[in-house]
């Protein structure tokens, strides 16, 4: 079958030369390929940005990398002293007064969109944007940082009986995809099942969240945090490991008391993801007190539960 | 490039097969030359094992036929990986046994395993050329074949001892044979249609859909004969359909000893396995999908993001012209049925004569049926683009036709050009449509699954869009080449993430990965840990942070600045 060529009279100039769109597209694509493959941010630009951030970022500032996919390179170049676990696996951004957003390709992090831009420094292909939080929260105590025998006592409550879980330093546990949140080396281990330790959970958006890994083992898991500075609210989040979020099992409830007085509880149901909660503690504001968290769930199956909470 | 200057006779014949064979040979040579750059995906490790098992049975059959034909022997050899039919795995095994084990043609066992699939890739270019040359013109066929080979994803999958490129070729070959059967008549091409359908069934389950292309096409081609037959009480079926119905299943059955016992039960299991296939994770536009409903925009967006834009623009030109021709034909037919309503068209003296093989309909059906299932919300999307590769030769054929049109338009626009100047202009036009696909495809290697075309911003643009970075865990080889082989402590334990034990062992056997490195299955056991980046694999990153006590990788394998593999060191 031959390709018909249609020549109905004199073609208009644009019709006559319309064929040129195709070779132009080919050449444009070639040019775009050359530009794209030669516009990778060089290592020296990353290092210059790191020097700048190291010199200017305060410990309480956020350092974050944009777009999201460049985060591994940011962690590699900036190292764990700047790209700290607290910054990388933050519960949210509310506690940070300022953010150093280190970006390439005009990348911007959506959760910093409402922050006030104070300035931009450019280091070749890498830019550092300084942003100010319009309403930073003042965190008094972060309970995830208190997971140690000095500040925390863990017990398993069975009926009226409360059995202490011992703190130990053992080998961490991890596995292949589907294993879930890693079990940290430093952890409270409960006789009869259950443990508590600080780890990093993958939430339903696949973000890292530093949290207290406390899977309920069919009994109440009680965490007593000693000598906590109390503010006006307990501010927290909780989640299950992402694959467990799809198990559609019983909800997990966390109930807080301060010096024995009930403060409130939060319930996490499957597929709710990294769910925030806030409980009023105004009655105890300005005091130091014991904060107790009771974690309950009627089943232990795939309840890979992790929470974080701070006082503010 | 002016084909007429090659002084080929007008009739398509053996010289064209020479051109097709040359294209095929060149492509296979390039694939062999680049074979060592690509690590072993998860599936390949399984297929290597199956291939060795299957060829072992064939050897047993030659040496001890009575023993080989016992069900216990058949099931022992063929029971492994029986979710996929045997043709390609058998060929991988024969190639490995003869070209690596026996005659030592290839130093790497993997290259011997991979060779049959590479040859099917070359064959796809060959058939595409000949199909295009017969259906359109030699230059259309040539451009079609080249643009098919220069699709980055086709080039990547063409390296692998898997079934995705082979089924693309079998799909094409079966439809080519069927088309020739319509064009030529006679029994030979009809028999070839049945044979190739059987081979396609024995390659991959995409072949189940071939009747959805061939049956409506054959019925349309033969509609008058069928209706005339029915009027006199005779059922007249196109010979290629009869052949497909009789020879296809027979070839399929004969090729697969596993179904020689408990045939119905095992074939039924095979169908049910694929009809109820589990969903694997796949990132698309920043969201991880691992269950229905699948996004309906997945296929068109992924085609735009992975097939060079100039190829797609030529496809659009070619497809539009053929659609317009089809529309004109449909209108002409309608005017004969509704002469009072529709005015008759003025006859176009340059209109192509009626096509006995109904090529446009066949090509349209071949594309639509190959891609159709991916618009269903229940169809998993975990294979990325590889599951609709059978559509690509036909997309390329339309692109080849598009090139013919563009070339003709250029020559009309530049009537003053003649001789060498015209040849130079045509060569420049050819270069303008081939250069970008060549550059993009060459650059994509070995990260074929991570690469995206310039239209979406290349590899980084794909990452910006939240398109899948990779799957199958084959980039651990790149981690070894760029970091582990030179920097890992002696006998270090390495968490190999998504790479299978078989794949890792093969990479060590072939010296791609240092032999003293010990693979482990979890980060906490390892001194070094790999993370092959995919959205849902972030979990492993976080596990390593906890178990290694650091969130900073020591080294990152990148492609165009996009992280492919992070390497952590304790």
Coordinates of C-alpha atoms in Angstrom, one line a residue, chain A residues 84-276:
Chain A
X84 CA 20.2 15.1 61.9
X85 CA 17.7 12.4 62.5
X86 CA 15.6 14.9 64.4
X87 CA 15.4 17.1 61.3
X88 CA 15.1 14.3 58.8
X89 CA 12.5 12.3 60.7
X90 CA 10.7 15.3 62.3
X91 CA 7.1 14.8 63.4
X92 CA 6.1 18.1 61.7
X93 CA 7.6 21.5 61.1
X94 CA 5.8 23.5 63.9
X95 CA 8.7 23.4 66.3
X96 CA 11.2 25.0 64.0
X97 CA 11.5 28.8 64.1
X98 CA 13.5 28.9 60.8
X99 CA 14.2 26.6 57.9
X100 CA 17.2 26.3 55.6
X101 CA 15.7 24.9 52.5
X102 CA 18.5 23.5 50.3
X103 CA 17.2 23.0 46.8
X104 CA 18.0 22.2 43.2
X105 CA 15.9 22.6 40.1
X106 CA 13.9 25.3 41.8
X107 CA 12.5 22.6 44.1
X108 CA 10.4 23.8 47.0
X109 CA 8.9 21.8 49.9
X110 CA 5.1 22.1 50.0
X111 CA 5.0 22.1 53.8
X112 CA 7.1 25.3 53.9
X113 CA 4.9 27.1 51.5
X114 CA 3.3 29.4 54.1
X115 CA 6.6 30.4 55.7
X116 CA 8.0 33.9 55.2
X117 CA 11.0 34.0 52.9
X118 CA 14.0 35.9 54.4
X119 CA 16.5 35.4 51.7
X120 CA 18.1 33.1 49.2
X121 CA 21.8 32.3 48.7
X122 CA 22.9 30.6 45.5
X123 CA 25.8 28.3 45.2
X124 CA 25.9 27.4 41.5
X125 CA 23.1 25.0 40.9
X126 CA 22.2 24.7 44.6
X127 CA 20.2 27.3 46.4
X128 CA 19.7 27.8 50.1
X129 CA 16.5 29.6 51.0
X130 CA 16.0 30.9 54.5
X131 CA 12.4 30.8 55.7
X132 CA 10.8 31.9 58.9
X133 CA 8.0 30.1 60.6
X134 CA 5.1 32.5 61.1
X135 CA 4.1 30.8 64.4
X136 CA 6.8 28.5 65.8
X137 CA 5.8 26.4 68.8
X138 CA 8.1 26.3 71.8
X139 CA 8.7 22.7 72.7
X140 CA 9.5 22.2 76.4
X141 CA 10.2 18.4 76.3
X142 CA 10.3 16.0 73.5
X143 CA 9.3 12.6 74.9
X144 CA 11.0 10.7 72.1
X145 CA 14.3 11.9 73.4
X146 CA 13.4 10.6 76.8
X147 CA 13.4 6.9 75.9
X148 CA 16.1 5.8 78.3
X149 CA 16.0 4.3 81.8
X150 CA 16.9 7.7 83.3
X151 CA 13.6 9.2 82.2
X152 CA 11.2 6.4 81.3
X153 CA 9.8 3.3 83.0
X154 CA 7.9 0.9 80.9
X155 CA 5.5 -1.8 82.2
X156 CA 3.0 -4.3 80.9
X157 CA -0.4 -4.1 82.6
X158 CA -2.3 -7.4 82.9
X159 CA -5.5 -7.1 84.9
X160 CA -4.5 -5.0 87.9
X161 CA -0.9 -6.3 87.8
X162 CA 1.8 -4.1 86.4
X163 CA 5.0 -5.8 85.4
X164 CA 8.1 -3.8 84.6
X165 CA 9.9 -4.2 81.3
X166 CA 13.6 -4.2 81.6
X167 CA 15.9 -1.9 79.6
X168 CA 18.5 -3.6 77.6
X169 CA 21.0 -3.0 74.8
X170 CA 20.7 -5.8 72.4
X171 CA 21.2 -6.3 68.7
X172 CA 18.8 -4.2 66.6
X173 CA 16.4 -6.1 64.4
X174 CA 15.4 -5.4 60.9
X175 CA 14.5 -7.3 57.8
X176 CA 13.5 -7.1 54.2
X177 CA 10.6 -5.1 52.8
X178 CA 7.6 -5.8 54.9
X179 CA 9.5 -6.3 58.1
X180 CA 8.3 -2.9 59.2
X181 CA 9.9 -0.5 61.6
X182 CA 13.3 -1.5 62.8
X183 CA 13.6 -2.6 66.4
X184 CA 16.3 -0.4 68.0
X185 CA 19.2 -1.8 69.9
X186 CA 18.3 0.2 73.1
X187 CA 14.8 -0.9 74.1
X188 CA 12.6 -1.9 77.0
X189 CA 11.8 -5.6 76.7
X190 CA 8.7 -6.9 78.4
X191 CA 8.4 -10.5 79.7
X192 CA 5.5 -12.2 77.9
X193 CA 6.0 -10.0 74.8
X194 CA 6.3 -6.4 73.8
X195 CA 9.0 -3.8 73.7
X196 CA 9.4 -0.1 73.6
X197 CA 12.2 1.9 71.9
X198 CA 12.9 5.0 69.8
X199 CA 12.8 4.2 66.1
X200 CA 11.8 5.6 62.8
X201 CA 8.4 4.6 61.3
X202 CA 7.5 4.9 57.6
X203 CA 4.2 6.6 57.4
X204 CA 1.5 6.2 54.7
X205 CA 3.2 8.9 52.6
X206 CA 6.5 7.0 53.0
X207 CA 8.0 9.8 55.1
X208 CA 10.3 9.0 58.0
X209 CA 8.9 9.8 61.5
X210 CA 11.0 9.5 64.6
X211 CA 8.8 8.0 67.2
X212 CA 8.5 5.7 70.2
X213 CA 7.9 2.2 68.8
X214 CA 5.5 0.6 71.1
X215 CA 3.5 -2.3 69.5
X216 CA 0.8 -3.3 71.9
X217 CA 1.1 -7.0 72.6
X218 CA -2.5 -7.7 73.6
X219 CA -2.1 -6.0 77.0
X220 CA -1.8 -2.4 78.1
X221 CA 1.6 -1.1 77.6
X222 CA 2.3 1.7 80.1
X223 CA 5.1 4.3 79.6
X224 CA 5.9 6.5 82.6
X225 CA 7.9 9.6 81.7
X226 CA 9.4 11.2 84.8
X227 CA 10.0 14.8 85.5
X228 CA 8.5 16.3 82.3
X229 CA 8.1 20.0 81.9
X230 CA 4.4 20.6 81.2
X231 CA 3.0 23.4 79.1
X232 CA -0.4 24.1 77.7
X233 CA -0.7 21.1 75.4
X234 CA 0.5 17.6 74.7
X235 CA 1.2 17.7 71.0
X236 CA 1.7 14.4 69.2
X237 CA 1.2 12.1 66.3
X238 CA 0.8 8.4 65.9
X239 CA 0.8 5.8 63.2
X240 CA 1.3 2.3 62.2
X241 CA 4.0 1.1 59.9
X242 CA 2.6 1.8 56.4
X243 CA 1.9 -1.8 55.4
X244 CA 0.2 -2.5 58.8
X245 CA -2.0 0.5 58.1
X246 CA -3.7 -1.6 55.5
X247 CA -4.4 -4.5 57.8
X248 CA -7.8 -3.1 58.9
X249 CA -7.5 -4.5 62.4
X250 CA -8.6 -3.0 65.7
X251 CA -7.7 0.6 66.5
X252 CA -4.9 1.5 68.9
X253 CA -5.8 3.9 71.7
X254 CA -3.2 6.0 73.6
X255 CA -4.4 7.5 76.9
X256 CA -2.5 10.1 78.8
X257 CA -2.5 11.0 82.5
X258 CA -0.4 13.7 84.3
X259 CA 0.3 13.0 87.9
X260 CA -2.5 10.5 87.8
X261 CA -5.1 12.9 86.4
X262 CA -6.6 11.9 83.1
X263 CA -5.7 14.3 80.3
X264 CA -7.4 12.5 77.3
X265 CA -6.8 9.9 74.7
X266 CA -6.3 9.6 71.0
X267 CA -7.4 6.7 68.8
X268 CA -5.5 5.6 65.7
X269 CA -7.5 3.6 63.1
X270 CA -6.0 1.9 60.1
X271 CA -5.3 4.1 57.1
X272 CA -5.3 7.3 59.2
X273 CA -1.6 7.6 58.6
X274 CA 0.6 10.0 60.7
X275 CA -2.3 11.3 62.7
X276 CA -1.9 14.4 64.8

